[in-house]
Coordinates of C-alpha atoms and ligand atoms in Angstrom, one line a residue:
M18 CA 304.0 201.6 62.5
S19 CA 302.2 204.8 63.5
A20 CA 301.2 205.2 67.2
I21 CA 297.5 205.0 66.3
E22 CA 298.0 201.6 64.5
E23 CA 300.0 200.3 67.4
L24 CA 297.3 201.4 69.8
K25 CA 294.6 199.5 67.8
E26 CA 296.9 196.5 67.7
K27 CA 297.3 196.6 71.5
Y28 CA 293.6 196.9 72.1
R29 CA 292.9 194.0 69.8
W30 CA 295.5 192.0 71.6
I31 CA 294.1 192.6 75.0
Y32 CA 290.6 192.0 73.6
H33 CA 291.5 188.3 73.2
F34 CA 291.7 188.0 76.9
Q35 CA 288.5 189.9 77.3
S36 CA 286.9 187.5 74.9
A37 CA 288.1 184.5 76.8
L38 CA 286.8 186.1 80.0
N39 CA 283.4 186.7 78.4
L40 CA 283.2 183.1 77.3
I41 CA 284.2 181.8 80.8
E42 CA 281.5 184.1 82.3
W43 CA 278.9 182.9 79.9
D44 CA 279.7 179.3 80.7
F45 CA 279.6 180.2 84.4
E46 CA 276.0 181.3 84.0
T47 CA 274.8 178.6 81.7
H48 CA 276.5 175.2 81.7
M49 CA 279.1 175.1 84.4
P50 CA 278.8 172.3 87.0
K51 CA 278.0 173.7 90.4
K52 CA 281.0 172.4 92.2
A53 CA 283.3 174.4 89.9
F54 CA 281.9 177.6 91.3
A55 CA 284.8 178.7 93.6
K56 CA 287.7 177.8 91.3
R57 CA 286.0 179.4 88.3
A58 CA 285.4 182.6 90.3
E59 CA 289.2 182.6 91.0
A60 CA 290.0 182.2 87.3
I61 CA 287.6 185.1 86.4
G62 CA 289.3 187.3 89.1
I63 CA 292.8 186.6 87.8
I64 CA 292.1 187.2 84.1
S65 CA 290.0 190.3 84.8
S66 CA 292.7 191.8 87.0
F67 CA 295.3 191.1 84.2
V68 CA 293.1 192.9 81.7
F69 CA 292.6 195.8 84.2
Q70 CA 296.4 196.1 84.8
Y71 CA 297.1 196.4 81.1
L72 CA 294.3 198.9 80.5
T73 CA 295.7 201.1 83.2
S74 CA 299.4 200.5 82.4
D75 CA 301.9 203.3 81.7
E76 CA 302.6 201.7 78.3
L77 CA 299.0 202.1 77.2
G78 CA 298.9 205.7 78.5
K79 CA 302.0 206.7 76.5
L80 CA 300.6 205.2 73.3
I81 CA 297.3 207.0 73.8
A82 CA 299.1 210.3 74.2
Q83 CA 301.2 209.7 71.1
A84 CA 298.1 208.6 69.1
E85 CA 296.3 211.8 70.1
N86 CA 298.4 213.9 67.7
E87 CA 298.0 211.5 64.8
A88 CA 294.2 211.0 64.8
K89 CA 292.9 212.5 61.5
S90 CA 289.7 210.6 60.6
E91 CA 286.5 211.0 62.6
E92 CA 286.7 207.4 63.7
D93 CA 290.3 207.7 64.9
K94 CA 289.5 210.9 66.7
A95 CA 286.6 209.1 68.5
L96 CA 288.9 206.2 69.2
V97 CA 291.5 208.3 70.9
Y98 CA 288.9 210.4 72.7
F99 CA 287.2 207.3 74.4
A100 CA 290.6 205.6 74.9
K101 CA 291.8 208.6 76.9
K102 CA 288.6 209.0 78.8
D103 CA 288.4 205.3 79.9
Y104 CA 292.1 205.3 80.7
E105 CA 292.0 208.4 82.9
K106 CA 288.9 207.2 84.7
Q107 CA 290.3 203.8 85.4
R108 CA 293.7 205.2 86.5
K109 CA 291.9 207.1 89.2
I110 CA 290.9 204.0 91.0
P111 CA 293.8 202.5 93.0
P112 CA 294.3 198.8 92.1
K113 CA 294.0 197.9 95.9
L114 CA 290.6 199.6 96.0
W115 CA 289.5 197.8 92.9
Q116 CA 290.5 194.5 94.4
K117 CA 288.7 195.3 97.6
F118 CA 285.6 196.1 95.5
S119 CA 285.7 192.8 93.7
V120 CA 286.3 190.7 96.8
E121 CA 283.6 192.4 98.9
T122 CA 281.0 192.4 96.1
S123 CA 281.6 188.6 95.5
K124 CA 281.0 188.0 99.2
A125 CA 277.9 190.3 99.1
Q126 CA 276.4 188.4 96.2
A127 CA 276.6 185.1 98.1
I128 CA 275.2 186.7 101.3
W129 CA 272.4 188.4 99.3
E130 CA 271.4 185.1 97.8
E131 CA 271.1 183.6 101.3
A132 CA 269.3 186.6 102.6
K133 CA 266.9 186.6 99.7
E134 CA 266.2 182.9 100.1
K135 CA 265.4 183.4 103.8
S136 CA 263.7 186.7 103.1
D137 CA 265.7 188.4 105.8
F138 CA 267.5 191.7 105.1
S139 CA 269.3 191.7 108.5
I140 CA 271.7 188.9 107.4
Y141 CA 272.8 191.1 104.5
A142 CA 272.9 194.6 106.0
D143 CA 276.5 194.6 107.3
Q144 CA 278.0 193.3 104.0
L145 CA 276.0 195.8 102.0
E146 CA 277.2 198.6 104.3
K147 CA 280.8 197.6 103.4
V148 CA 280.0 197.7 99.7
V149 CA 278.4 201.1 99.9
E150 CA 281.4 202.5 101.8
I151 CA 283.7 201.1 99.0
V152 CA 281.5 202.6 96.3
I153 CA 281.6 206.0 98.1
E154 CA 285.4 205.7 98.2
I155 CA 285.4 205.0 94.4
A156 CA 283.1 207.9 93.7
E157 CA 285.4 210.2 95.7
K158 CA 288.5 209.0 93.7
I159 CA 286.7 209.5 90.4
G160 CA 285.5 213.0 91.4
Y161 CA 282.4 215.0 90.5
E162 CA 281.2 218.5 90.3
R163 CA 278.0 218.7 92.3
N164 CA 276.7 215.4 93.5
R165 CA 278.8 212.4 94.5
Y166 CA 276.2 210.1 92.8
D167 CA 277.1 211.7 89.5
A168 CA 280.5 210.0 89.5
L169 CA 278.6 206.7 89.5
L170 CA 275.9 207.6 87.0
D171 CA 278.7 208.5 84.6
F172 CA 280.0 204.9 84.5
F173 CA 276.7 203.8 82.9
E174 CA 275.3 206.9 81.2
P175 CA 278.2 209.3 80.4
G176 CA 277.2 212.9 81.0
M177 CA 274.1 212.1 83.0
T178 CA 273.7 213.9 86.3
T179 CA 271.4 213.8 89.3
E180 CA 270.3 217.3 88.3
K181 CA 269.2 216.2 84.8
L182 CA 267.4 213.2 86.3
N183 CA 265.6 215.5 88.7
E184 CA 264.4 217.5 85.7
L185 CA 263.2 214.4 83.7
I186 CA 261.5 212.6 86.6
P187 CA 258.9 214.9 88.1
P188 CA 256.7 215.3 85.0
L189 CA 257.1 211.6 84.3
K190 CA 256.3 210.6 87.8
K191 CA 253.1 212.7 87.8
F192 CA 251.9 211.4 84.5
L193 CA 252.6 207.8 85.3
T194 CA 251.1 207.7 88.7
E195 CA 247.9 209.3 87.3
A196 CA 247.9 206.9 84.4
V197 CA 248.2 203.9 86.7
N198 CA 245.3 205.2 88.8
K199 CA 243.1 205.6 85.8
I200 CA 244.1 202.3 84.1
T201 CA 243.7 200.1 87.2
E202 CA 240.1 201.3 87.6
K203 CA 239.4 199.6 84.4
E204 CA 238.7 195.9 84.0
K205 CA 241.8 193.8 83.5
P206 CA 242.1 192.0 80.2
T207 CA 242.4 188.2 80.3
D208 CA 246.1 187.2 80.5
M209 CA 246.1 184.3 78.1
F210 CA 249.9 184.1 78.3
R211 CA 249.6 182.9 81.9
K212 CA 246.3 181.0 81.8
Y213 CA 247.5 177.6 80.3
E214 CA 250.4 175.2 80.4
F215 CA 252.9 176.0 77.6
D216 CA 255.2 173.1 76.7
I217 CA 258.9 174.2 77.3
Q218 CA 260.2 172.5 74.1
K219 CA 257.6 174.5 72.1
Q220 CA 258.5 177.7 73.9
K221 CA 262.2 177.1 72.9
E222 CA 261.2 176.7 69.3
L223 CA 259.0 179.8 69.4
S224 CA 261.8 181.8 70.9
K225 CA 264.1 180.8 68.0
K226 CA 261.4 181.6 65.5
V227 CA 260.8 185.1 66.8
L228 CA 264.5 185.9 66.9
E229 CA 264.9 184.7 63.3
I230 CA 262.0 187.0 62.2
M231 CA 263.6 190.0 64.0
G232 CA 266.8 189.4 62.0
Y233 CA 269.0 187.8 64.7
D234 CA 271.8 185.8 63.0
F235 CA 272.0 182.3 64.4
G236 CA 275.1 181.7 62.3
A237 CA 276.8 184.2 64.6
G238 CA 275.0 183.4 67.8
R239 CA 273.0 181.0 70.0
I240 CA 270.4 180.9 72.7
D241 CA 270.7 179.1 76.0
I242 CA 269.0 179.1 79.5
S243 CA 270.1 181.0 82.5
A244 CA 268.5 182.1 85.8
H245 CA 268.5 185.8 84.6
P246 CA 268.3 186.4 80.9
F247 CA 271.3 188.3 79.4
T248 CA 273.2 189.0 76.1
T249 CA 276.9 188.7 75.8
T250 CA 279.4 189.3 73.0
I251 CA 282.1 186.7 73.2
G252 CA 283.9 188.2 70.2
P253 CA 283.3 189.0 66.5
Y254 CA 280.5 186.9 65.0
D255 CA 279.6 185.5 68.4
V256 CA 276.8 187.3 70.2
R257 CA 274.8 185.0 72.6
I258 CA 271.5 185.3 74.2
T259 CA 270.0 183.5 77.3
T260 CA 266.4 183.3 78.4
R261 CA 264.4 181.3 80.9
Y262 CA 261.2 179.2 80.6
D263 CA 258.3 178.7 82.9
V264 CA 255.5 176.3 81.8
H265 CA 252.8 178.5 83.3
D266 CA 254.2 181.8 82.0
L267 CA 254.7 182.2 78.2
K268 CA 254.8 186.0 78.6
N269 CA 258.0 186.0 80.6
S270 CA 260.1 183.8 78.2
F271 CA 258.7 185.3 75.0
Y272 CA 259.3 188.9 76.0
S273 CA 262.6 188.1 77.7
T274 CA 263.8 186.5 74.4
V275 CA 262.6 189.5 72.3
H276 CA 264.3 191.9 74.8
E277 CA 267.6 190.1 74.7
G278 CA 267.2 189.8 70.9
G279 CA 267.1 193.6 70.8
H280 CA 270.4 193.8 72.7
A281 CA 271.8 191.2 70.4
L282 CA 270.8 192.9 67.2
Y283 CA 272.6 196.0 68.4
E284 CA 275.7 193.9 69.1
Q285 CA 275.5 192.1 65.8
G286 CA 275.3 195.5 64.0
I287 CA 278.4 196.9 65.5
P288 CA 281.1 197.1 62.7
E289 CA 283.5 194.2 63.1
E290 CA 286.5 196.5 62.5
Y291 CA 285.6 198.4 65.7
R292 CA 285.6 195.2 67.8
G293 CA 288.0 195.3 70.7
L294 CA 288.6 199.0 70.3
P295 CA 287.1 201.5 72.8
I296 CA 284.6 202.5 70.0
G297 CA 283.5 198.9 69.5
D298 CA 280.7 198.8 72.1
G299 CA 277.2 200.2 72.5
A300 CA 277.1 204.0 73.1
S301 CA 275.9 203.5 76.7
M302 CA 273.9 201.2 78.9
A303 CA 270.8 203.3 78.3
I304 CA 271.2 203.3 74.5
H305 CA 271.7 199.6 74.7
E306 CA 268.5 199.3 76.8
S307 CA 266.7 201.5 74.2
Q308 CA 267.3 198.8 71.6
S309 CA 266.0 195.9 73.7
R310 CA 263.0 197.9 74.9
F311 CA 262.3 199.0 71.3
W312 CA 261.9 195.4 70.1
E313 CA 260.2 194.1 73.3
N314 CA 257.7 196.9 73.8
I315 CA 257.3 199.1 70.8
V316 CA 257.5 196.3 68.2
A317 CA 256.4 193.1 69.9
R318 CA 253.7 194.6 72.1
S319 CA 252.0 196.4 69.2
L320 CA 248.7 195.4 67.6
P321 CA 250.3 195.1 64.0
F322 CA 252.8 192.7 65.5
W323 CA 250.1 190.4 66.9
K324 CA 248.1 190.6 63.6
F325 CA 251.2 189.3 61.9
F326 CA 252.5 186.9 64.5
K327 CA 249.2 185.2 65.7
P328 CA 249.1 182.7 62.8
I329 CA 252.8 181.8 63.5
A330 CA 252.2 181.5 67.3
E331 CA 249.2 179.2 66.5
E332 CA 251.6 176.7 64.9
Y333 CA 253.4 176.3 68.2
F334 CA 250.4 176.7 70.6
E335 CA 246.9 176.0 69.3
I336 CA 245.4 178.0 72.1
F337 CA 246.2 181.2 70.2
K338 CA 243.4 180.2 67.8
E339 CA 240.9 180.9 70.5
Y340 CA 241.9 184.5 70.8
S341 CA 241.8 187.5 68.4
A342 CA 244.9 189.5 67.7
E343 CA 243.4 192.3 69.7
D344 CA 242.9 189.9 72.7
I345 CA 246.5 188.8 72.6
W346 CA 247.7 192.3 72.1
R347 CA 245.7 193.5 75.2
A348 CA 247.0 190.6 77.2
S349 CA 250.6 191.6 76.3
N350 CA 249.9 195.1 77.6
I351 CA 248.3 194.5 81.0
V352 CA 249.1 197.2 83.5
E353 CA 249.0 196.4 87.2
R354 CA 250.6 197.5 90.5
S355 CA 253.2 194.8 91.1
L356 CA 256.1 194.2 93.5
I357 CA 258.8 193.0 91.1
R358 CA 260.6 195.3 88.8
T359 CA 261.6 192.8 86.2
E360 CA 258.0 191.7 85.7
A361 CA 256.6 195.2 85.6
D362 CA 254.6 196.6 82.6
E363 CA 255.6 199.6 80.6
V364 CA 253.5 202.0 82.6
T365 CA 254.7 201.1 86.1
Y366 CA 258.3 200.1 85.2
N367 CA 259.8 203.6 85.4
L368 CA 258.2 204.1 88.8
H369 CA 260.1 201.1 90.1
I370 CA 263.3 202.8 88.8
M371 CA 262.5 206.2 90.3
L372 CA 262.3 204.7 93.8
R373 CA 265.6 203.0 93.4
F374 CA 267.2 206.2 92.2
D375 CA 265.9 208.0 95.3
I376 CA 267.3 205.4 97.5
E377 CA 270.7 205.1 95.8
E378 CA 271.2 208.8 95.7
A379 CA 270.4 209.1 99.4
L380 CA 272.6 206.2 100.4
I381 CA 275.6 207.4 98.4
N382 CA 275.3 210.8 100.0
R383 CA 274.8 209.3 103.4
K384 CA 271.3 210.8 103.8
I385 CA 270.0 207.4 104.8
K386 CA 271.6 204.3 106.4
V387 CA 271.7 200.8 105.1
K388 CA 270.0 199.3 108.1
D389 CA 266.9 201.5 107.4
L390 CA 266.6 200.3 103.8
P391 CA 263.6 197.9 104.4
R392 CA 261.6 200.6 105.9
V393 CA 262.5 203.2 103.3
W394 CA 261.8 200.7 100.5
N395 CA 258.3 200.1 101.8
E396 CA 257.6 203.8 102.2
K397 CA 258.8 204.4 98.6
M398 CA 256.7 201.5 97.3
K399 CA 253.6 203.0 98.8
E400 CA 254.5 206.4 97.4
Y401 CA 255.3 205.2 93.8
I402 CA 253.4 202.0 93.2
G403 CA 250.7 202.2 95.8
I404 CA 251.4 198.7 97.3
V405 CA 253.7 197.4 99.9
P406 CA 255.5 194.1 99.9
S407 CA 254.8 191.7 102.8
N408 CA 258.4 190.5 102.9
D409 CA 262.0 191.5 102.1
R410 CA 262.4 189.0 99.3
E411 CA 259.7 190.7 97.2
G412 CA 260.9 194.1 98.5
V413 CA 264.4 195.5 99.1
L414 CA 266.1 192.1 98.4
Q415 CA 264.7 191.5 94.9
D416 CA 267.6 192.9 92.8
V417 CA 271.2 191.8 92.8
H418 CA 272.6 195.1 91.6
W419 CA 273.6 196.5 95.0
A420 CA 275.4 193.3 95.9
H421 CA 277.4 193.8 92.7
G422 CA 278.2 197.3 93.7
T423 CA 276.6 198.7 90.6
F424 CA 275.1 201.9 92.1
G425 CA 274.1 204.3 89.3
Y426 CA 273.0 201.6 86.9
F427 CA 269.2 201.5 87.6
P428 CA 268.5 204.9 85.9
S429 CA 269.8 203.4 82.6
Y430 CA 266.7 201.3 82.4
M431 CA 264.4 204.3 82.7
L432 CA 266.6 206.3 80.3
G433 CA 266.5 203.4 77.9
N434 CA 262.7 203.5 77.8
L435 CA 262.8 207.3 77.2
Y436 CA 265.4 206.9 74.4
S437 CA 263.4 204.1 72.8
A438 CA 260.3 206.3 72.5
Q439 CA 262.3 209.2 71.1
I440 CA 264.0 206.9 68.6
Y441 CA 260.6 205.5 67.6
Y442 CA 259.1 208.9 66.7
A443 CA 262.2 209.7 64.7
L444 CA 261.8 206.4 62.8
L445 CA 258.1 207.2 62.1
N446 CA 259.3 210.1 59.9
D447 CA 261.0 207.6 57.6
I448 CA 259.1 204.4 57.8
D449 CA 255.4 203.2 57.8
F450 CA 256.0 201.3 61.0
D451 CA 252.6 199.7 61.4
K452 CA 252.4 198.6 57.8
E453 CA 255.8 197.0 57.7
I454 CA 255.2 195.2 61.0
E455 CA 251.8 193.9 60.0
L456 CA 253.4 192.5 56.8
G457 CA 256.2 191.0 58.9
N458 CA 258.8 193.1 57.1
F459 CA 261.3 193.8 59.8
D460 CA 264.2 194.5 57.4
K461 CA 263.5 198.2 56.9
I462 CA 263.1 198.8 60.6
L463 CA 266.3 196.9 61.4
N464 CA 268.3 198.6 58.6
W465 CA 267.1 202.0 59.9
L466 CA 268.3 201.1 63.4
R467 CA 271.6 199.7 62.0
K468 CA 272.2 203.0 60.2
K469 CA 271.2 205.4 62.9
V470 CA 272.2 203.5 66.0
H471 CA 274.1 200.2 65.7
R472 CA 276.8 201.1 63.2
K473 CA 277.6 204.3 65.1
A474 CA 278.6 202.0 68.0
R475 CA 280.5 204.0 70.6
T476 CA 281.8 206.7 68.3
K477 CA 279.7 209.4 70.1
E478 CA 278.6 210.3 73.5
P479 CA 274.9 209.2 74.0
N480 CA 273.6 212.8 74.2
K481 CA 275.2 213.6 70.8
L482 CA 273.8 210.4 69.3
I483 CA 270.2 211.0 70.4
K484 CA 270.5 214.6 69.0
E485 CA 271.8 213.3 65.7
I486 CA 269.0 210.7 65.5
S487 CA 266.0 212.9 66.7
G488 CA 267.3 216.4 66.4
E489 CA 266.7 217.0 70.1
E490 CA 268.1 216.3 73.5
L491 CA 266.6 213.5 75.5
S492 CA 263.3 214.4 77.0
E493 CA 260.5 212.6 78.8
G494 CA 257.9 214.0 76.4
Y495 CA 258.1 211.3 73.7
F496 CA 257.7 208.5 76.2
I497 CA 254.6 210.2 77.6
K498 CA 253.2 210.7 74.1
Y499 CA 253.8 207.0 73.3
I500 CA 252.1 205.8 76.4
K501 CA 249.2 208.1 75.9
E502 CA 248.7 207.0 72.3
K503 CA 249.1 203.3 73.0
Y504 CA 247.0 202.9 76.1
K505 CA 244.2 205.0 74.7
K506 CA 243.7 202.1 72.4
V507 CA 244.6 199.2 74.7
Y508 CA 242.3 200.3 77.6
N509 CA 240.0 202.7 75.7
I510 CA 241.1 205.5 78.0
K511 CA 242.2 209.1 77.9
L512 CA 245.4 209.6 79.8
Ligands
CO4 CO1 268.2 194.8 79.0

């Protein structure tokens, strides 16, 4: 057997353990009895360290080196390229440090939950300090050229740097803060999604319906409930979604479902022969987020969508009959200054990310201290959003990411929004988007995404992929253009 075939076989072998781990983690978040918590966490720790050990083993390193000379096809070259990159990166982190990271972040998550419940940051500060120190140590081991934070960014968005973010952000920040000022002077549309009681059973059925319409394959997936919506790929032909329901808030469940549906379509579109290999994933966290945001915002928050979908929604909730497609569309696009990132609209969302980026970059470079976070948070909220939370729960404690030690992740959400708009304008060159959506034909759009994004999986770096799709590097311009065009109509306003 050639080294390259042997390498693929080894990846597919270890992927079975990864699959088992994904299934166990999915169960952990959805159906597991509460008392099983500690023991299950132990099982997850053992299996994941087993996988990590193999992925950083000398054996795998040798195989990758041998396969490097054999790779001829584009796919095999990509496979070896990403195999080598992942391997070298993971080898830089000493197993003891990795173990310390997983122990301290598990503790941090539990303490964060308590602190959030009591809305008291001081309970959590010391543990978060430990996590930050470990993350700094990891960044130092990984290495970087200019900014320590770049080592972390690269985990989630390969090739992204603090310098590049500092080019993208200022024009976007200026445009968005001015847009929020102008929009919030206007009268707020009626939020019909939050005005009534929406039966949970019906919400579940509506969620399934919209996923089917998008093209999600229920023969290779399912939808369940969890505290925080997510999508996970257990293995080939098994891509699962979770969402959450609130009887007073149809907007949250509906758009969470569509969002996760966008992630799931990406996963279902990855060629099965790539599964388990380093090329068998999304291109990056931000490209993944571009797919979820595309379906959530660009498709399902458009006027053609509501023209098409209103009669369907009426079958589940009669109240939709009392509103025009325009009313519902406006309700789905309400812009307001709000405290919670996950509930933020398209215009304010990126501002929530910018403040997190500022804080993370400063923390990782020791420009600010963990104990000062509540104060810094509130100052930044005032600067970016124009409002200040009255407690830590709705402020600095709202996100779990830092407890998980995932510094450098937040920018992916913003980049995902930028990618989605850039991909949208590329798609407009080939497809009459509004017409197809109004007719409820999602096939052409999905097939375009399949061809340009999904089937490429992780055979390219994200900067190469976006250039191939749009002919250009990532820029903030397309997102600004999209917001201008959209909100001109939603709010009758020039931005
Ligand atoms: Co997402």
